[in-house]
XYZ file of C-alpha atoms in Angstrom:
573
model
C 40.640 17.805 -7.721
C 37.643 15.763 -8.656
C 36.446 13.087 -5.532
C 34.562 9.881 -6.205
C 35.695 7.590 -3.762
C 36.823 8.521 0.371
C 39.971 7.611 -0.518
C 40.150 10.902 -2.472
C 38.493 12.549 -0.386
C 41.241 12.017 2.041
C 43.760 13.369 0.370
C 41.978 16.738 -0.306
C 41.601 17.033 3.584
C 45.214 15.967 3.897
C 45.918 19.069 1.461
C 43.294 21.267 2.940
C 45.045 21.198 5.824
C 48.658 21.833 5.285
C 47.594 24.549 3.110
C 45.777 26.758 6.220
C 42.720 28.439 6.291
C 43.339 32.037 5.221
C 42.559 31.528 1.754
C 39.687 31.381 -0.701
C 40.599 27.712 -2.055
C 41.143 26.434 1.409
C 37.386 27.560 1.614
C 36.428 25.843 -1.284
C 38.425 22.936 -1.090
C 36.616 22.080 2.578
C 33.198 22.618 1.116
C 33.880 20.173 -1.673
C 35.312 17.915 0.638
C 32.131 17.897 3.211
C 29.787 18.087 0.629
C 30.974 14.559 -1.105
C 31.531 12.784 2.518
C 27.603 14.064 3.501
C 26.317 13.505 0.132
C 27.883 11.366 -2.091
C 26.419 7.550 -2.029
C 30.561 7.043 -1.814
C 30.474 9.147 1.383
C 30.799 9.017 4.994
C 28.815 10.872 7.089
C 30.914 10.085 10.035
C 33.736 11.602 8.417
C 31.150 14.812 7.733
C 30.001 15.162 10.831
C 34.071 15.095 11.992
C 34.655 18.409 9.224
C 31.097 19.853 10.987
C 32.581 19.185 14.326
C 36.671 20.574 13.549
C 35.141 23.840 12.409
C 35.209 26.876 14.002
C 32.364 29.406 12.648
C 30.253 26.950 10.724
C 28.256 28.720 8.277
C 24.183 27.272 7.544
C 25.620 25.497 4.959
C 27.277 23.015 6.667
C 24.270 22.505 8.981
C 21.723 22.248 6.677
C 23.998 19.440 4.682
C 24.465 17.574 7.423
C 20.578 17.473 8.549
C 20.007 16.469 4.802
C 22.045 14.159 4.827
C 21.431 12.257 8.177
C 17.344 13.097 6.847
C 18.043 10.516 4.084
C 19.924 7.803 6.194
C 18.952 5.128 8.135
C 19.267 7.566 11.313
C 17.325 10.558 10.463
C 16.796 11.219 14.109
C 20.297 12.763 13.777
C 18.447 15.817 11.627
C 16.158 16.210 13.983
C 19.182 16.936 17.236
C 21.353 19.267 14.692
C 18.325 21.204 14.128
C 17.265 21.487 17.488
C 21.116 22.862 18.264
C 20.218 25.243 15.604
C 17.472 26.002 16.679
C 18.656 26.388 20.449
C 22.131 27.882 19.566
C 23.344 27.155 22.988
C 26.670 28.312 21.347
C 26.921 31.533 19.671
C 29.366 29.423 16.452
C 25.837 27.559 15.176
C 23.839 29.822 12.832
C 20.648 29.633 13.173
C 17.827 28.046 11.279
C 16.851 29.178 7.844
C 14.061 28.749 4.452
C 16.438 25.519 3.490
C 16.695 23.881 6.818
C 13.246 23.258 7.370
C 12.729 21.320 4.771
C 14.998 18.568 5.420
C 14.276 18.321 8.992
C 10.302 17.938 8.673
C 11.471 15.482 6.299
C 13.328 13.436 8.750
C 10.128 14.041 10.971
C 7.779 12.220 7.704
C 10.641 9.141 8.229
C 10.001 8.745 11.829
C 6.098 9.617 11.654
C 6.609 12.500 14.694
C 3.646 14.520 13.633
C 3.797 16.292 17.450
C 7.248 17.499 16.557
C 6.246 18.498 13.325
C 3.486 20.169 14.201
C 5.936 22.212 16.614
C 8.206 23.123 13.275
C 5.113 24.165 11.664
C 5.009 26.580 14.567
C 8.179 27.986 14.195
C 8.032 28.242 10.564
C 4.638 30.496 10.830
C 6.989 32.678 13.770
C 9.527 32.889 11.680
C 7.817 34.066 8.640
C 8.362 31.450 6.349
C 4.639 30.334 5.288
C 4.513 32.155 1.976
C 8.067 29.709 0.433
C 6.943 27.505 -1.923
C 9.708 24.805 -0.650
C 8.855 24.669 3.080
C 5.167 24.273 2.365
C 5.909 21.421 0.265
C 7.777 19.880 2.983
C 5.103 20.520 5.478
C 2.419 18.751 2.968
C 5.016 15.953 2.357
C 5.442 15.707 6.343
C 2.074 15.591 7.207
C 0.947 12.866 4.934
C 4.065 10.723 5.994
C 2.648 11.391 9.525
C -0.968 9.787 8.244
C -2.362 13.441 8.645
C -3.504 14.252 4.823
C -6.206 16.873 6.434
C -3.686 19.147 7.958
C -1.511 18.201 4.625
C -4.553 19.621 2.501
C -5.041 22.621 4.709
C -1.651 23.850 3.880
C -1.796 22.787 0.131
C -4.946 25.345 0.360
C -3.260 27.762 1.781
C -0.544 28.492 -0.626
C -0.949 30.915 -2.683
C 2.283 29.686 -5.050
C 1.954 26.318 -6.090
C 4.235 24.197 -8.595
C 4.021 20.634 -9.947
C 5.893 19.835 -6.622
C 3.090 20.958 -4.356
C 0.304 19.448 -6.761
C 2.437 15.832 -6.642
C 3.154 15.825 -2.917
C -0.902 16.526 -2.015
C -1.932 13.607 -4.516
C 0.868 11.550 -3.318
C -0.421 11.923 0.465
C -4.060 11.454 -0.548
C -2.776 8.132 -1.701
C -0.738 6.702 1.039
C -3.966 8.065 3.214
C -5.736 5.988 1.646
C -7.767 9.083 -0.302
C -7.584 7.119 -3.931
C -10.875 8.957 -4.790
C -9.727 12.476 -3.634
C -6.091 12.074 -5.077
C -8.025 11.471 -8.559
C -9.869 14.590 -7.939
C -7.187 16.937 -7.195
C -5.096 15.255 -10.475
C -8.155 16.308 -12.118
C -8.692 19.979 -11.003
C -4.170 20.127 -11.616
C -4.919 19.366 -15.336
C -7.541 21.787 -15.599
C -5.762 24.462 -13.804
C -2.876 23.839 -16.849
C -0.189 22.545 -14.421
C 1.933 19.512 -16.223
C 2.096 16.779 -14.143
C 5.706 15.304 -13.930
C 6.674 11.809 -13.623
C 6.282 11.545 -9.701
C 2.705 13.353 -10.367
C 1.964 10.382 -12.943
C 3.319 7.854 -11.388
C 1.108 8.299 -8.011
C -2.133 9.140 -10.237
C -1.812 5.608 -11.916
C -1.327 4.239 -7.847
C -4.619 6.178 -7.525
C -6.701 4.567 -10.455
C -5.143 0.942 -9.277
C -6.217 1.645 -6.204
C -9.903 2.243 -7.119
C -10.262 -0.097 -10.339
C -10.531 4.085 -11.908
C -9.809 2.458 -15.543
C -11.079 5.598 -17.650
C -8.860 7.747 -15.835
C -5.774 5.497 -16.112
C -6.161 5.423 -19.788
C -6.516 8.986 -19.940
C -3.584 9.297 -18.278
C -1.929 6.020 -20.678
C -3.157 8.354 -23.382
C -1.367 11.782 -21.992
C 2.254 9.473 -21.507
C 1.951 8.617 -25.216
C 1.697 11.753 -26.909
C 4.537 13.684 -24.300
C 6.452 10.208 -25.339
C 6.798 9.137 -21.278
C 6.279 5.400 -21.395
C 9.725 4.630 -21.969
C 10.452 6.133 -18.754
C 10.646 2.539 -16.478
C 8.876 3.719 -13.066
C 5.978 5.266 -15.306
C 5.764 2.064 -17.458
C 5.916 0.019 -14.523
C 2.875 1.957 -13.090
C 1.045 1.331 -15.830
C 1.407 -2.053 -15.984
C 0.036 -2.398 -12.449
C -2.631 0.021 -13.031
C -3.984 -2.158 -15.975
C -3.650 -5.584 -14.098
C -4.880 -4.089 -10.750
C -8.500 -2.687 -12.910
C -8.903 -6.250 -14.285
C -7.176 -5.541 -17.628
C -4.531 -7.872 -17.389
C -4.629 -8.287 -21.376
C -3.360 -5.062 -21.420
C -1.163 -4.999 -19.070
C 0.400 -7.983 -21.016
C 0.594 -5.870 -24.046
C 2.605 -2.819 -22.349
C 4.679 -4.933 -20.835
C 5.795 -6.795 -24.245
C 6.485 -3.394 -25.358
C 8.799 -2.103 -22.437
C 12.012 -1.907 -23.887
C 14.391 -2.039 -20.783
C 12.951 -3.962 -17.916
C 13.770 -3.596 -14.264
C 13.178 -5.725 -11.757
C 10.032 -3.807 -10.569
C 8.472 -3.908 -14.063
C 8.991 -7.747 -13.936
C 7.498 -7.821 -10.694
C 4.478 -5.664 -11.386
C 3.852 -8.492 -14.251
C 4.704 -11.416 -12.208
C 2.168 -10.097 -9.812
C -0.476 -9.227 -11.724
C -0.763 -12.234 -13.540
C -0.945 -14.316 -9.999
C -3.738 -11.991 -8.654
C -5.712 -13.006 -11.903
C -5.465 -16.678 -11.420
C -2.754 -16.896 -14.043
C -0.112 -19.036 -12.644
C 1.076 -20.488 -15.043
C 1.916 -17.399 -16.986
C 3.141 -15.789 -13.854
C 5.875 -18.494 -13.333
C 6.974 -18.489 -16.964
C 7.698 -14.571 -16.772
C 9.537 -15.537 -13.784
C 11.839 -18.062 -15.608
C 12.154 -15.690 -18.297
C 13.072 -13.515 -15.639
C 16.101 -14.582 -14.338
C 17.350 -15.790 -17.871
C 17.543 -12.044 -18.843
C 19.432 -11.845 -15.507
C 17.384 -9.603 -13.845
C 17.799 -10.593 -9.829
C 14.438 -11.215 -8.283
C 14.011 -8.944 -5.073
C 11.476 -9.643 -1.500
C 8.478 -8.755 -3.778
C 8.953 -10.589 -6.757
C 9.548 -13.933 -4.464
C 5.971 -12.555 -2.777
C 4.803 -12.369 -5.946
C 6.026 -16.230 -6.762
C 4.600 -17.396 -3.663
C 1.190 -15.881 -4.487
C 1.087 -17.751 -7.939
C 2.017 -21.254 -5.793
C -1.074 -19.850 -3.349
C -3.522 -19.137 -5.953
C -3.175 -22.434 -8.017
C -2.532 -24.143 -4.623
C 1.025 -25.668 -5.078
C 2.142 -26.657 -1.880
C 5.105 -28.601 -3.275
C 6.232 -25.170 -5.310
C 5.581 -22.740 -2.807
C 8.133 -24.549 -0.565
C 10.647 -24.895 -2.904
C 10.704 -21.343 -3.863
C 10.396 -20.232 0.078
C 14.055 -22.190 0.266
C 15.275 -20.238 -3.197
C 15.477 -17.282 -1.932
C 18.842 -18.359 0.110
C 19.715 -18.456 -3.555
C 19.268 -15.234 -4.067
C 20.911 -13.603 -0.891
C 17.034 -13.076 -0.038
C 15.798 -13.367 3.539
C 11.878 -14.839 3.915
C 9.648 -12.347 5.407
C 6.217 -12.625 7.390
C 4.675 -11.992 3.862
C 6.379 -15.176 2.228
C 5.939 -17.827 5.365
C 2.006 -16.001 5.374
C 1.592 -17.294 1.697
C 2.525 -20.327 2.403
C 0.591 -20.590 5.268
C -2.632 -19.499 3.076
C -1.846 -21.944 0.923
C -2.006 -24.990 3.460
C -5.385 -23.411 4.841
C -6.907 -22.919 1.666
C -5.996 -27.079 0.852
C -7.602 -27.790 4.026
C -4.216 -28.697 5.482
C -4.792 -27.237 8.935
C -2.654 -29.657 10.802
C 0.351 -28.988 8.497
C 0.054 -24.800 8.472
C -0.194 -25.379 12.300
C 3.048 -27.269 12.148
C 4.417 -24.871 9.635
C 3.911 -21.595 11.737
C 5.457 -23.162 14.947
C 8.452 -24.100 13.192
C 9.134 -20.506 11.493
C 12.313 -19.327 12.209
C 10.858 -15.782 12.823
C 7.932 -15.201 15.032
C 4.684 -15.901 13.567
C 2.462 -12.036 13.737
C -1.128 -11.934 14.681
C -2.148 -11.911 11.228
C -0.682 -16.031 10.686
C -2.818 -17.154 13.519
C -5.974 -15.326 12.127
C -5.120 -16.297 8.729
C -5.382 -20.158 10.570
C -8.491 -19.379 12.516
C -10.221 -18.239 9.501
C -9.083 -21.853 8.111
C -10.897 -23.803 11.235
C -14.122 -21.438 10.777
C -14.086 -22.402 6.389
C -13.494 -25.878 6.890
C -15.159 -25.948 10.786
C -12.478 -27.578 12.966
C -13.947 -26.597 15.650
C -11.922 -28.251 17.672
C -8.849 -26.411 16.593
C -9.824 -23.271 16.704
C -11.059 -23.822 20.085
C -7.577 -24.206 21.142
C -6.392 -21.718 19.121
C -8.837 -18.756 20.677
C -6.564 -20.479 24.187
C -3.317 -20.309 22.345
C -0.789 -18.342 24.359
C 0.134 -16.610 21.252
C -3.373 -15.001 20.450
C -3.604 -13.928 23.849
C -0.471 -12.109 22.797
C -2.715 -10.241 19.506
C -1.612 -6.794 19.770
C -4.197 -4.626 21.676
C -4.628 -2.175 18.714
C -5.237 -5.268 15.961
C -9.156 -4.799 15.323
C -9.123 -7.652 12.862
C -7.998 -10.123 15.408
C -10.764 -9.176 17.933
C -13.544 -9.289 15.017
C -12.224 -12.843 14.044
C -11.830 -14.370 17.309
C -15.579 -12.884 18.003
C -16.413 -14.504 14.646
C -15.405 -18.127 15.739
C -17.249 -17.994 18.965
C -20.060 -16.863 17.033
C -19.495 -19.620 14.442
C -19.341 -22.202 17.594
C -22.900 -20.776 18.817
C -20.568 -19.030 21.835
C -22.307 -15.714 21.926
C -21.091 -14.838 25.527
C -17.659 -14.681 24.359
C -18.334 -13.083 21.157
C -19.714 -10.450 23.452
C -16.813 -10.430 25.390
C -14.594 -9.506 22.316
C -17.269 -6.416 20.960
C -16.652 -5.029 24.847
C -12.665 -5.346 24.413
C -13.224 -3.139 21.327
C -15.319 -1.067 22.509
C -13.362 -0.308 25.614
C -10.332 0.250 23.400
C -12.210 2.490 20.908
C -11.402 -0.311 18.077
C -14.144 0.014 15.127
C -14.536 -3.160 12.432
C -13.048 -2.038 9.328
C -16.447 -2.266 7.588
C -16.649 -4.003 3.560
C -16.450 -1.649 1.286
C -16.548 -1.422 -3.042
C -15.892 0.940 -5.546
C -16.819 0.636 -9.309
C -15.951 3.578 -11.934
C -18.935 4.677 -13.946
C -18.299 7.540 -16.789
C -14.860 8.235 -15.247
C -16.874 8.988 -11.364
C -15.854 6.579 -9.043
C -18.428 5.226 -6.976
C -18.347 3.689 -3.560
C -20.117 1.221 -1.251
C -20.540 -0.196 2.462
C -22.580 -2.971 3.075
C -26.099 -1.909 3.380
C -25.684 1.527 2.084
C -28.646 3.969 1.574
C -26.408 7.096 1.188
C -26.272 7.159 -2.781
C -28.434 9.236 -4.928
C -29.687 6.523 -6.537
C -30.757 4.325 -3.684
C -33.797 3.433 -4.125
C -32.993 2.084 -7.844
C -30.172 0.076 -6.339
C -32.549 -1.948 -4.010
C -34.453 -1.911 -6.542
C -32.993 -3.831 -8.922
C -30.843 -5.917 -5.988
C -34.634 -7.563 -5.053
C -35.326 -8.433 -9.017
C -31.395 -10.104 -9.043
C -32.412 -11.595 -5.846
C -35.412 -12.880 -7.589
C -33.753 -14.643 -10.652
C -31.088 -15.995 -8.758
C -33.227 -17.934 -6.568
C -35.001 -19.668 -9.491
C -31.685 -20.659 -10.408
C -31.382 -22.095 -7.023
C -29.412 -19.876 -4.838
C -29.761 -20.503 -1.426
C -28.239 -17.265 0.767
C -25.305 -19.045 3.426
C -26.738 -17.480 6.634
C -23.561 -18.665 7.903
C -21.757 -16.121 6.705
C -23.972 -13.929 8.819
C -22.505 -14.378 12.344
C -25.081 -12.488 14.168
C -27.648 -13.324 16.600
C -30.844 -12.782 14.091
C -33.413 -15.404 12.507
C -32.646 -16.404 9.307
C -34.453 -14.158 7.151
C -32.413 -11.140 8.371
C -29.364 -12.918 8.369
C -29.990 -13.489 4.428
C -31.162 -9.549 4.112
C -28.145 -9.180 5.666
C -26.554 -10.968 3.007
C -27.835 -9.374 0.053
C -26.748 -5.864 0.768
C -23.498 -6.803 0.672
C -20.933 -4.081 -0.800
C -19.993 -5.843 -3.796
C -23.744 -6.862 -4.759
C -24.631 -3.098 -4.171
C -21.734 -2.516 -6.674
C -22.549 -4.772 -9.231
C -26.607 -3.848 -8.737
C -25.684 0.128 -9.720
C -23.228 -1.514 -12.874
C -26.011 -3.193 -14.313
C -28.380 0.026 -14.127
C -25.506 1.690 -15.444
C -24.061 0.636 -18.098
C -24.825 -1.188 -21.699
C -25.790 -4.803 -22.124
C -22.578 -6.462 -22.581
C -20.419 -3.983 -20.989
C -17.562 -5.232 -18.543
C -18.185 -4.784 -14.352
C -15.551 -4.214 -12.579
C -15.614 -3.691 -8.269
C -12.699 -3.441 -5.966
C -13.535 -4.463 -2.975
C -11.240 -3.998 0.675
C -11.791 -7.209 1.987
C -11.916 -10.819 0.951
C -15.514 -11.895 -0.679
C -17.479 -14.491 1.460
C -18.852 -17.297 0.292
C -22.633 -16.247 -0.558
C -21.516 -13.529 -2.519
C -19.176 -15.713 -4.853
C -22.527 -17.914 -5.436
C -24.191 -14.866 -6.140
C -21.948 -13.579 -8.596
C -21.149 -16.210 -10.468
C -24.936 -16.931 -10.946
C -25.573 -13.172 -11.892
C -22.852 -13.729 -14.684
C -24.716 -16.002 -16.294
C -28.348 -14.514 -16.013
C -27.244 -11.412 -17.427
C -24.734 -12.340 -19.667
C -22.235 -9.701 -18.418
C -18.390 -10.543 -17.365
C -17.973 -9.274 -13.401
C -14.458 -8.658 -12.520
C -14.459 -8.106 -8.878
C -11.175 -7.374 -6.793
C -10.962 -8.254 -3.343
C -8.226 -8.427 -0.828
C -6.320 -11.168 -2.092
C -7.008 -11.729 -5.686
C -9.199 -11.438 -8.866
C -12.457 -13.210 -9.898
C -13.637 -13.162 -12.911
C -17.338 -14.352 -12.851
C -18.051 -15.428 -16.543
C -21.118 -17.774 -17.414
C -21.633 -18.945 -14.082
C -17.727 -19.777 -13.675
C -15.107 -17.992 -11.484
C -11.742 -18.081 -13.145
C -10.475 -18.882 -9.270
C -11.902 -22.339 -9.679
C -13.571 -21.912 -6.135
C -10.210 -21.677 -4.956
C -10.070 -18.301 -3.246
């Protein structure tokens, strides 16, 4: 009897059980029957862990199903308390733990980020003799990146001496969600030239890689491998593509792919929706989403994100609401993320008084990063006044104790209101919590190397050029009639180091190395981690048109591109 819905299933256990359990199909009957209720998206794991629970001399089988099974739920602490009864066998009936157990359970660990416990399974995996199977040491290099630990993950990957496309994808997959872009390009690298195929997972998180970094040589290597092994049609690796191309300032392109994608999913549309609002094109991005829902594709929480960036980045107010309240429409529920965009969009219009209004109204509770998002809309358009009260609000005194942004912002308005005392006060509260400012960072691909940048960096081989050519930019700009914004410097220092300060800014580092770089003419393009300040917008926009060179730079929230002296964000950022 084939199963495919409970009901079914039901009536197999119904027969299983008037037919006794002396016999082979009995046997086989109750493994079928377990394995759909554990398994089956039609299944019910209560009902499994009943079978589990009825039987006398459980075999592994039935254990490790069931820790698979509760590893992919909603509960996968479950996993974790089956396998320590294996692992305990405080009754003689539970087998103990084997080579397919271990995967699933360090998987539930990855879920529920319990590196300890992991690290304890690791343990009893190197006890039990297990280190040299090619399956658990996948699992343990999956585990440890889910548990933010892509060292210990890479110190297994090392180790093995039998490695597949599984144990190539799961390292470059953790170097990514570690926030190892660079690295994860790397090891993609040394896979290809070791003559492992990548799969489609392995492409998929390469392509997250290169968006990551702005690495566009090595995504259109990669575009160039899907083509001739005839992969694009395959949705999640045309969807990754698209991004990749919008997310290294080639939105062009990414509009070409996308017209060629055949069967488009939700997250395809999404990628494009997206993509076109980071690059200032609203207008576009709205029109895929109307052309959207007329192919009745159902808009999800990130294409509505996506909507509500467009209505941020072009600064409709009036939109933004209305498609806040559509998502009832869609059986959506509003997030943090889509009441923040809105929020950024009142701040960025000056409206400080209204995304005050707007946050205290919420029918969720605001997070710390809402009330910095409106502090860092008194310090642009200096209500002092407000954020004075704001730095008092109950609800920042609330920040979470481990949020170093909201300590480095609240210091920065003091600073900004000539308060150094208390900006003071905020550098001890970090220091005595061992909080360190996330410091600017950007990256710009040269000859397929990715290169990267802090502010005021003298760690790069070519140093000395950098500076170099930084003071002659410096130089030109000035006769142009740039005038560095020491008030972007929030620092105790006279005003000549507050505008050194200034200059060796990431993203002028990165766009100083470009120009030595590469061809007159030639496209820069910089990702940077954090949102540009004002001086350095000036800056670029004026280096656009001295050199005659298009600078596409990335920040946290959207694209600029710097052409002529223009910014496609229309000073809107």
């Amino acid at each position: 009897m084939e199963i495919s819905t409970m009901g079914q299933a039901m009536q197999l256990h119904a027969r299983v059980l008037k037919s006794g359990s002396e016999n082979q199909t009995h046997a086989q009957n109750l493994s079928k029957l377990f394995t759909f209720s554990a398994l089956s998206p039609s299944g019910d794991l209560t009902y499994a862990r009943h079978i589990l629970t009825t039987l006398q001399t459980p075999n592994s089988y039935y254990y490790n199903t069931m820790i698979r099974a509760y590893s992919d739920s909603p509960d996968p602490i479950r996993s974790i308390s089956l396998f320590l009864a294996m692992h305990c066998r405080e009754e003689t009936v539970i087998p103990g733990p084997d080579k397919f157990t271990y995967p699933f359970v360090l998987k539930a660990c990855s879920k529920l980020r319990y590196a300890q416990l992991g690290k304890q399974i690791h343990g009893l995996i190197l006890k039990s003799g297990l280190m040299l199977d090619r399956y658990v040491n996948n699992a343990l290099i999956h585990m440890y990146s889910g548990c933010v630990d892509s060292s210990l993950a890479l110190k297994v990957f090392d180790e093995m001496s039998d490695r597949d496309v599984v144990s190539w994808t799961s390292m470059i997959d953790g170097f990514v969600d570690n926030d190892r872009p660079i690295e994860a390009i790397g090891l993609f690298e040394q896979m290809m030239n070791n003559g492992v195929d990548p799969n489609e997972a392995t492409l998929v998180s390469v392509l997250r890689a290169c968006a990551d970094t702005g690495a566009l040589s090595t995504g259109q290597k990669v575009h160039n491998f899907v083509k001739e092994r005839n992969l694009s049609t395959k949705a999640n690796v045309g969807t990754a593509l698209i991004d990749m191309y919008a997310k290294c300032g080639c939105i062009e392109s990414a509009k070409e792919l996308f017209k060629e994608t055949m069967d488009k999913d939700v997250y395809a549309w999404t990628a494009m929706v997206s993509g076109l609002a980071s690059h200032g094109l609203s207008g576009e991005a709205m029109e895929h989403f109307e052309q959207m829902k007329s192919c009745n594709v159902k808009p999800d929480e990130r294409t509505m994100t996506a909507v509500l960036s467009a209505c941020r980045n072009a600064g409709w107010i009036g939109k933004g609401l209305y498609h806040l309240r559509s998502m009832k429409k869609y059986k959506l529920r509003p997030t943090i993320q889509h009441y923040g965009c809105i929020v950024d969009t009142f701040v960025r219009a000056g409206q400080l008084e209204e995304a005050e209004q707007f946050i205290r109204k919420m029918p969720i509770y605001p997070d710390v990063v809402l009330w910095r998002t409106m502090l860092w809309g008194c310090k642009i358009h200096g209500d002092v006044e407000r954020s004075e009260r704001l730095v008092k609000d109950v609800e920042l005194l609330k920040m979470d104790s481990h949020d170093c942004g909201s300590y480095v912002l609240l210091g920065n308005v003091y600073a900004a209101l000539g308060n150094w005392k208390e900006k003071a006060k905020m550098r001890e509260f970090m220091n005595q919590r061992g909080l360190v400012k996330t410091p600017g960072s950007s990256r710009i691909e040269i000859d397929g190397l990715v290169h990267e940048f802090t502010a005021g960096d003298s760690r790069h081989v070519e140093a000395e050029n950098i500076y170099a050519k930084l003071d002659e930019m410096e130089q030109n700009v000035r006769r142009e009639g740039y005038d560095p914004k020491i008030s972007e410097v929030l620092l105790e220092i006279d005003d000549d180091e507050k505008a050194s300060q200034l200059l060796k800014h990431s993203e002028k580092l990165a766009v100083s190395f470009g120009l030595i770089k590469t061809n007159p003419g030639t496209v820069i393009r910089v990702v940077k981690n954090l949102r540009s300040c004002e001086d350095c917008h000036s800056f670029m926009k004026l280096i656009s048109k001295l050199y005659q060179r298009e600078i596409i730079i990335r920040d946290r929230i959207r694209y600029h591109h710097f052409r002529g002296g223009e910014c496609s964000c229309g000073d809107r950022w």
